[in-house]
Coordinates of N, CA and C in Angstrom, one line a residue:
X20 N 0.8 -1.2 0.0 CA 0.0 0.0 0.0 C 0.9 1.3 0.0
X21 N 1.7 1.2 0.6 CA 3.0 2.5 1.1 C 3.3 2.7 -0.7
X22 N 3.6 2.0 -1.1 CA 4.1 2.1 -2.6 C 2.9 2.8 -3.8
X23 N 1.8 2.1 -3.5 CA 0.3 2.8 -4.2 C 0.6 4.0 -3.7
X24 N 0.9 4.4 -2.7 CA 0.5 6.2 -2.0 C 1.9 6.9 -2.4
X25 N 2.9 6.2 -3.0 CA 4.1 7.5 -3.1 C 3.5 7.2 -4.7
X26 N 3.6 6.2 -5.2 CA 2.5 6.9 -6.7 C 1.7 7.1 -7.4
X27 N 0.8 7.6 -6.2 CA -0.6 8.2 -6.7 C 0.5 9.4 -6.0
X28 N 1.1 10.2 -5.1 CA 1.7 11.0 -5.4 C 2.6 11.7 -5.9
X29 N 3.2 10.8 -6.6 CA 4.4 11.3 -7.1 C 4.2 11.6 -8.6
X30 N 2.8 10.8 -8.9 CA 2.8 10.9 -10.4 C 1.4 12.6 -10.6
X31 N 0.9 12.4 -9.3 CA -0.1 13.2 -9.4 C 0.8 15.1 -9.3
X32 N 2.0 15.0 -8.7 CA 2.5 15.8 -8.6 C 2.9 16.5 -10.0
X33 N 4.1 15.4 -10.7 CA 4.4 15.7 -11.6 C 3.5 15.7 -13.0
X34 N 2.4 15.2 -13.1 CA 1.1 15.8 -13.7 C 0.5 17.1 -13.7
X35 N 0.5 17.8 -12.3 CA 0.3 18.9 -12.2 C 1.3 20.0 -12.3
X36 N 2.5 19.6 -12.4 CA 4.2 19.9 -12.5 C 3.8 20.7 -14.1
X37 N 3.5 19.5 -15.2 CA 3.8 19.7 -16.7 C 2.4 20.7 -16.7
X38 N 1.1 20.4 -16.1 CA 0.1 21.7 -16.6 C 0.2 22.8 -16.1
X39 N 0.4 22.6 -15.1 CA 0.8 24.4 -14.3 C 2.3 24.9 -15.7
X40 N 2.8 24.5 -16.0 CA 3.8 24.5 -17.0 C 3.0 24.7 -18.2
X41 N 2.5 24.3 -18.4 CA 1.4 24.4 -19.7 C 0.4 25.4 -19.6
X42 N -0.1 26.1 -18.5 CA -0.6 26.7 -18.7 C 0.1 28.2 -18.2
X43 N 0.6 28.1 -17.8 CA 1.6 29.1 -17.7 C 2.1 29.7 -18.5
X44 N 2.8 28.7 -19.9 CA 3.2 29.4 -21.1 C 1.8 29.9 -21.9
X45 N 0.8 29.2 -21.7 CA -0.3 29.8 -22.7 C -0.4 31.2 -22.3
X46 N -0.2 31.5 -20.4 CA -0.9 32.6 -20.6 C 0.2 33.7 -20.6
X47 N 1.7 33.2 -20.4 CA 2.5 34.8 -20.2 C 3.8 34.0 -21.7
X48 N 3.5 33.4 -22.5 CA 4.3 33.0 -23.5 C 3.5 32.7 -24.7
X49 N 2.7 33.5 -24.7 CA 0.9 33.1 -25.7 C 1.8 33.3 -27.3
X50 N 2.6 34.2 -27.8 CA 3.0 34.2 -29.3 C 3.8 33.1 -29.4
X51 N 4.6 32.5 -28.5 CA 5.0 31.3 -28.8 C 4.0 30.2 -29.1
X52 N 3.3 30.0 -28.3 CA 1.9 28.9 -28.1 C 0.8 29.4 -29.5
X53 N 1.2 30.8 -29.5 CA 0.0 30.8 -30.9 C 0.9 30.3 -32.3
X54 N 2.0 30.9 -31.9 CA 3.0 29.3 -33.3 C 2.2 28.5 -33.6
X55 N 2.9 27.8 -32.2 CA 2.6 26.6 -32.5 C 0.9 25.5 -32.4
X56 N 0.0 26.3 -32.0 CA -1.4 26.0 -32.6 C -1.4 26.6 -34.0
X57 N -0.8 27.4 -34.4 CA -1.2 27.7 -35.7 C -0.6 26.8 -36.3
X58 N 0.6 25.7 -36.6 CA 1.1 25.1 -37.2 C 0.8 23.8 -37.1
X59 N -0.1 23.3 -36.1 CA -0.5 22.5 -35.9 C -2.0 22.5 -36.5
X60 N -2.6 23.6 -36.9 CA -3.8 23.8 -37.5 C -5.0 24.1 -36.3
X61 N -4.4 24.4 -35.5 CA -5.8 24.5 -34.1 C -6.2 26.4 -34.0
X62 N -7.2 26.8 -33.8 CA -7.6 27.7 -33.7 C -7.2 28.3 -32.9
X63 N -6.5 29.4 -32.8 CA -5.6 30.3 -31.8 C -6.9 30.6 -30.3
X64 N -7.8 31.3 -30.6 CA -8.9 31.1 -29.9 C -9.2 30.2 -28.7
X65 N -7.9 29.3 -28.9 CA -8.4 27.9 -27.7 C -7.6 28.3 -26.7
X66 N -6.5 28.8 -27.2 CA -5.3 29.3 -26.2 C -5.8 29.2 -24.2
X67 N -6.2 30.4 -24.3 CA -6.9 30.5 -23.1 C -7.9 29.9 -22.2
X68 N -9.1 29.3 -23.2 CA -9.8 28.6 -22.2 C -9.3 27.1 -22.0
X69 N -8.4 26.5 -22.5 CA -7.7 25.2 -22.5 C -6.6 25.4 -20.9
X70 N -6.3 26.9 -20.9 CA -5.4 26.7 -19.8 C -5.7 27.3 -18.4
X71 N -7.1 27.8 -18.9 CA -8.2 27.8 -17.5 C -8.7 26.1 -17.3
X72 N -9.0 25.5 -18.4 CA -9.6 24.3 -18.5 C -8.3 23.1 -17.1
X73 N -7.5 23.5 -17.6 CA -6.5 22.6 -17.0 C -6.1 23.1 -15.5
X74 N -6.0 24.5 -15.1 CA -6.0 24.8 -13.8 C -7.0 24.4 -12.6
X75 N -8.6 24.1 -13.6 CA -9.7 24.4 -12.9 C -9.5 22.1 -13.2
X76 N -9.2 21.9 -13.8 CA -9.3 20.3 -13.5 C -7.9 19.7 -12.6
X77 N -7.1 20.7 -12.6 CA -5.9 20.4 -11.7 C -6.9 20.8 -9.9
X78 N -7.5 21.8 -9.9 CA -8.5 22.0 -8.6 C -9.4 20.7 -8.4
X79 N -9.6 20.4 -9.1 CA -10.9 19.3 -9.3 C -9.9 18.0 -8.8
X80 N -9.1 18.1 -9.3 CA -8.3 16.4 -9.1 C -7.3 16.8 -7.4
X81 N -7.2 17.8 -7.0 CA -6.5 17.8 -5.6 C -7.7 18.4 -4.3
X82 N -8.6 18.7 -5.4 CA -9.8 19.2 -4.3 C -10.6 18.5 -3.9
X83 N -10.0 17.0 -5.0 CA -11.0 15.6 -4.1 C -13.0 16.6 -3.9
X84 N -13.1 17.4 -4.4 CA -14.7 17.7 -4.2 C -15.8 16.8 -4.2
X85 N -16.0 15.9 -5.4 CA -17.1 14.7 -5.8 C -16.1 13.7 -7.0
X86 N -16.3 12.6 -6.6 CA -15.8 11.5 -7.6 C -16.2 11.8 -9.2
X87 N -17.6 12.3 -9.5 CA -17.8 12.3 -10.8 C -17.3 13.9 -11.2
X88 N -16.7 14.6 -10.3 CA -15.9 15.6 -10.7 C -14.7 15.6 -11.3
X89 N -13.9 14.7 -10.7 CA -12.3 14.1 -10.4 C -12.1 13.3 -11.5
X90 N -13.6 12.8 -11.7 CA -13.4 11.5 -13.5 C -13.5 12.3 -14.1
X91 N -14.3 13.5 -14.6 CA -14.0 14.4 -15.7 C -12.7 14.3 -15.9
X92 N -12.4 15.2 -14.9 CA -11.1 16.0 -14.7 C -9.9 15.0 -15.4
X93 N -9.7 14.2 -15.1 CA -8.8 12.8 -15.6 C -8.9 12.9 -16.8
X94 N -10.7 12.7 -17.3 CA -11.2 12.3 -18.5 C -10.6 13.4 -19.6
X95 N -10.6 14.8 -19.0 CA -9.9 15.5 -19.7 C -8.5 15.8 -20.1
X96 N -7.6 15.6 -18.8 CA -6.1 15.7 -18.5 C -6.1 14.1 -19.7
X97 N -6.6 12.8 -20.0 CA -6.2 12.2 -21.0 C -6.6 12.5 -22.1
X98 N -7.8 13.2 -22.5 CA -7.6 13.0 -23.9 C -6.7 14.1 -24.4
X99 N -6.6 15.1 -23.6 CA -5.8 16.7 -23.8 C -4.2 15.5 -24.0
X100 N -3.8 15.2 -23.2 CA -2.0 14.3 -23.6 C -2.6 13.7 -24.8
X101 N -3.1 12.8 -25.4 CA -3.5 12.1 -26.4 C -3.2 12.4 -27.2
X102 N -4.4 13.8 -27.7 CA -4.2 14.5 -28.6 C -2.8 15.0 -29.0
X103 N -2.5 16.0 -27.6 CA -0.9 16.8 -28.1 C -0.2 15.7 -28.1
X104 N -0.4 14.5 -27.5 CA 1.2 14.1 -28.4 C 0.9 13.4 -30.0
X105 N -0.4 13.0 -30.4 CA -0.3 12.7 -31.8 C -0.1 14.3 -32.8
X106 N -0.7 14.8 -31.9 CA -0.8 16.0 -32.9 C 1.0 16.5 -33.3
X107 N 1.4 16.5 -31.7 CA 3.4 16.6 -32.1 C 4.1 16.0 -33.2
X108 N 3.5 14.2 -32.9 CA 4.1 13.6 -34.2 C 3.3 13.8 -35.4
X109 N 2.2 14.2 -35.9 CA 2.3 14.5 -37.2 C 2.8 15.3 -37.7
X110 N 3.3 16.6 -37.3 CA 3.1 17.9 -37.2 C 5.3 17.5 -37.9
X111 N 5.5 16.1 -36.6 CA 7.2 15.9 -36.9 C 8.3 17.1 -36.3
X112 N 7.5 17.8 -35.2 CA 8.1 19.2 -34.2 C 9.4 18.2 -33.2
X113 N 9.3 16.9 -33.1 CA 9.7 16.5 -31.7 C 9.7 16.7 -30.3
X114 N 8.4 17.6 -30.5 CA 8.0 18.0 -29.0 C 7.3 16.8 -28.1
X115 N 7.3 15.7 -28.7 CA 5.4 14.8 -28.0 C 5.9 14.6 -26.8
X116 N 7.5 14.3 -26.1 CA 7.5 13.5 -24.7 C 7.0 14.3 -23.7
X117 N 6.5 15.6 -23.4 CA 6.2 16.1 -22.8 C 4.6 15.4 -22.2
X118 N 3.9 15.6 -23.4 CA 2.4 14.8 -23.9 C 2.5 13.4 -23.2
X119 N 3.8 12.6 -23.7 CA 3.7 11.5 -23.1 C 3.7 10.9 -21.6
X120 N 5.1 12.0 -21.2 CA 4.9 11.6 -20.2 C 3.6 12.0 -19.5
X121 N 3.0 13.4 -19.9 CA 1.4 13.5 -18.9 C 0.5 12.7 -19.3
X122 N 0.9 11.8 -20.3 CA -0.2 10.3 -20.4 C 0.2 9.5 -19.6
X123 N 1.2 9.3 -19.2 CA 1.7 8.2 -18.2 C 1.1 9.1 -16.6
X124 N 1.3 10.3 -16.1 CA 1.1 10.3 -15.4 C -0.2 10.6 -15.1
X125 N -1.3 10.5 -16.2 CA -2.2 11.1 -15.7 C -2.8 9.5 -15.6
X126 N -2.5 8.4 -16.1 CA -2.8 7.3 -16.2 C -2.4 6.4 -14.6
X127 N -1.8 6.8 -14.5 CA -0.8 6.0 -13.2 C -1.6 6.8 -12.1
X128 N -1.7 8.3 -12.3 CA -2.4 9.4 -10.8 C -4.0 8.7 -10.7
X129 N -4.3 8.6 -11.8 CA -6.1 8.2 -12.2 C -5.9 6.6 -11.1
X130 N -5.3 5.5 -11.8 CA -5.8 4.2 -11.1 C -5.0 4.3 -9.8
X131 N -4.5 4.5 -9.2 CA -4.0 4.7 -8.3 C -4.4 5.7 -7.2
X132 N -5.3 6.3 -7.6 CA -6.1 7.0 -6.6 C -7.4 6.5 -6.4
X133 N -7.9 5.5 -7.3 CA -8.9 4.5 -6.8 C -8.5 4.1 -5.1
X134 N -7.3 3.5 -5.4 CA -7.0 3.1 -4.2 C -6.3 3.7 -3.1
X135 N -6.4 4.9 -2.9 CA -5.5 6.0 -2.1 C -6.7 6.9 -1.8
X136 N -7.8 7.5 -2.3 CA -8.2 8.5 -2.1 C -9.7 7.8 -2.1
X137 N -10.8 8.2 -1.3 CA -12.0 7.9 -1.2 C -12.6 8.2 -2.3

């Protein structure tokens, strides 16, 4: 059990590590981030609510508030890594391990808090 509880926190940490990072650049690094949505083909427009989106589901996933809150919140933190990292490799930028690793950790924080957290 000691082992389930350092990683549901350790992964839960560094999950919230890479989006507080991510949304950080969206909001005080936005001409860089509008690059690279534009070369990726995504509507500049998303910029901002994507990185309220990820703050307010990083609250959701440490605020433990309601279970069917916390599964969004997951539900989103995965398909958001999914996407950016296929989108990285089409694109052929070499950016995706970032993506990946927040698939691993949002994957590892998710089942592992089944069993750590009510």
């Amino acid at each position: 059990m000691k082992f389930i509880k350092i990683a549901y926190w350790l992964s839960t940490a560094l999950l919230t590590a890479i989006m507080c990072f991510s949304a950080y650049n969206y909001f005080f690094n936005n001409e860089m981030i509008r690059g690279f949505f534009e070369a990726m083909g995504y509507p500049t427009y998303l910029i901002y609510p994507m990185a309220i989106a990820k703050l307010l589901g990083l609250l959701a996933v440490w605020g433990n508030f309601s279970k069917w809150l916390r599964e969004w919140a997951y539900a989103g933190f995965f398909f958001n890594s999914v996407l950016a990292f296929f989108a990285h490799v089409m694109i052929g930028d070499g950016q995706q391990m970032g993506a990946f690793l927040a698939f691993i950790f949002v994957l590892t924080s998710y089942f592992t808090a089944k069993k750590v957290r009510p």
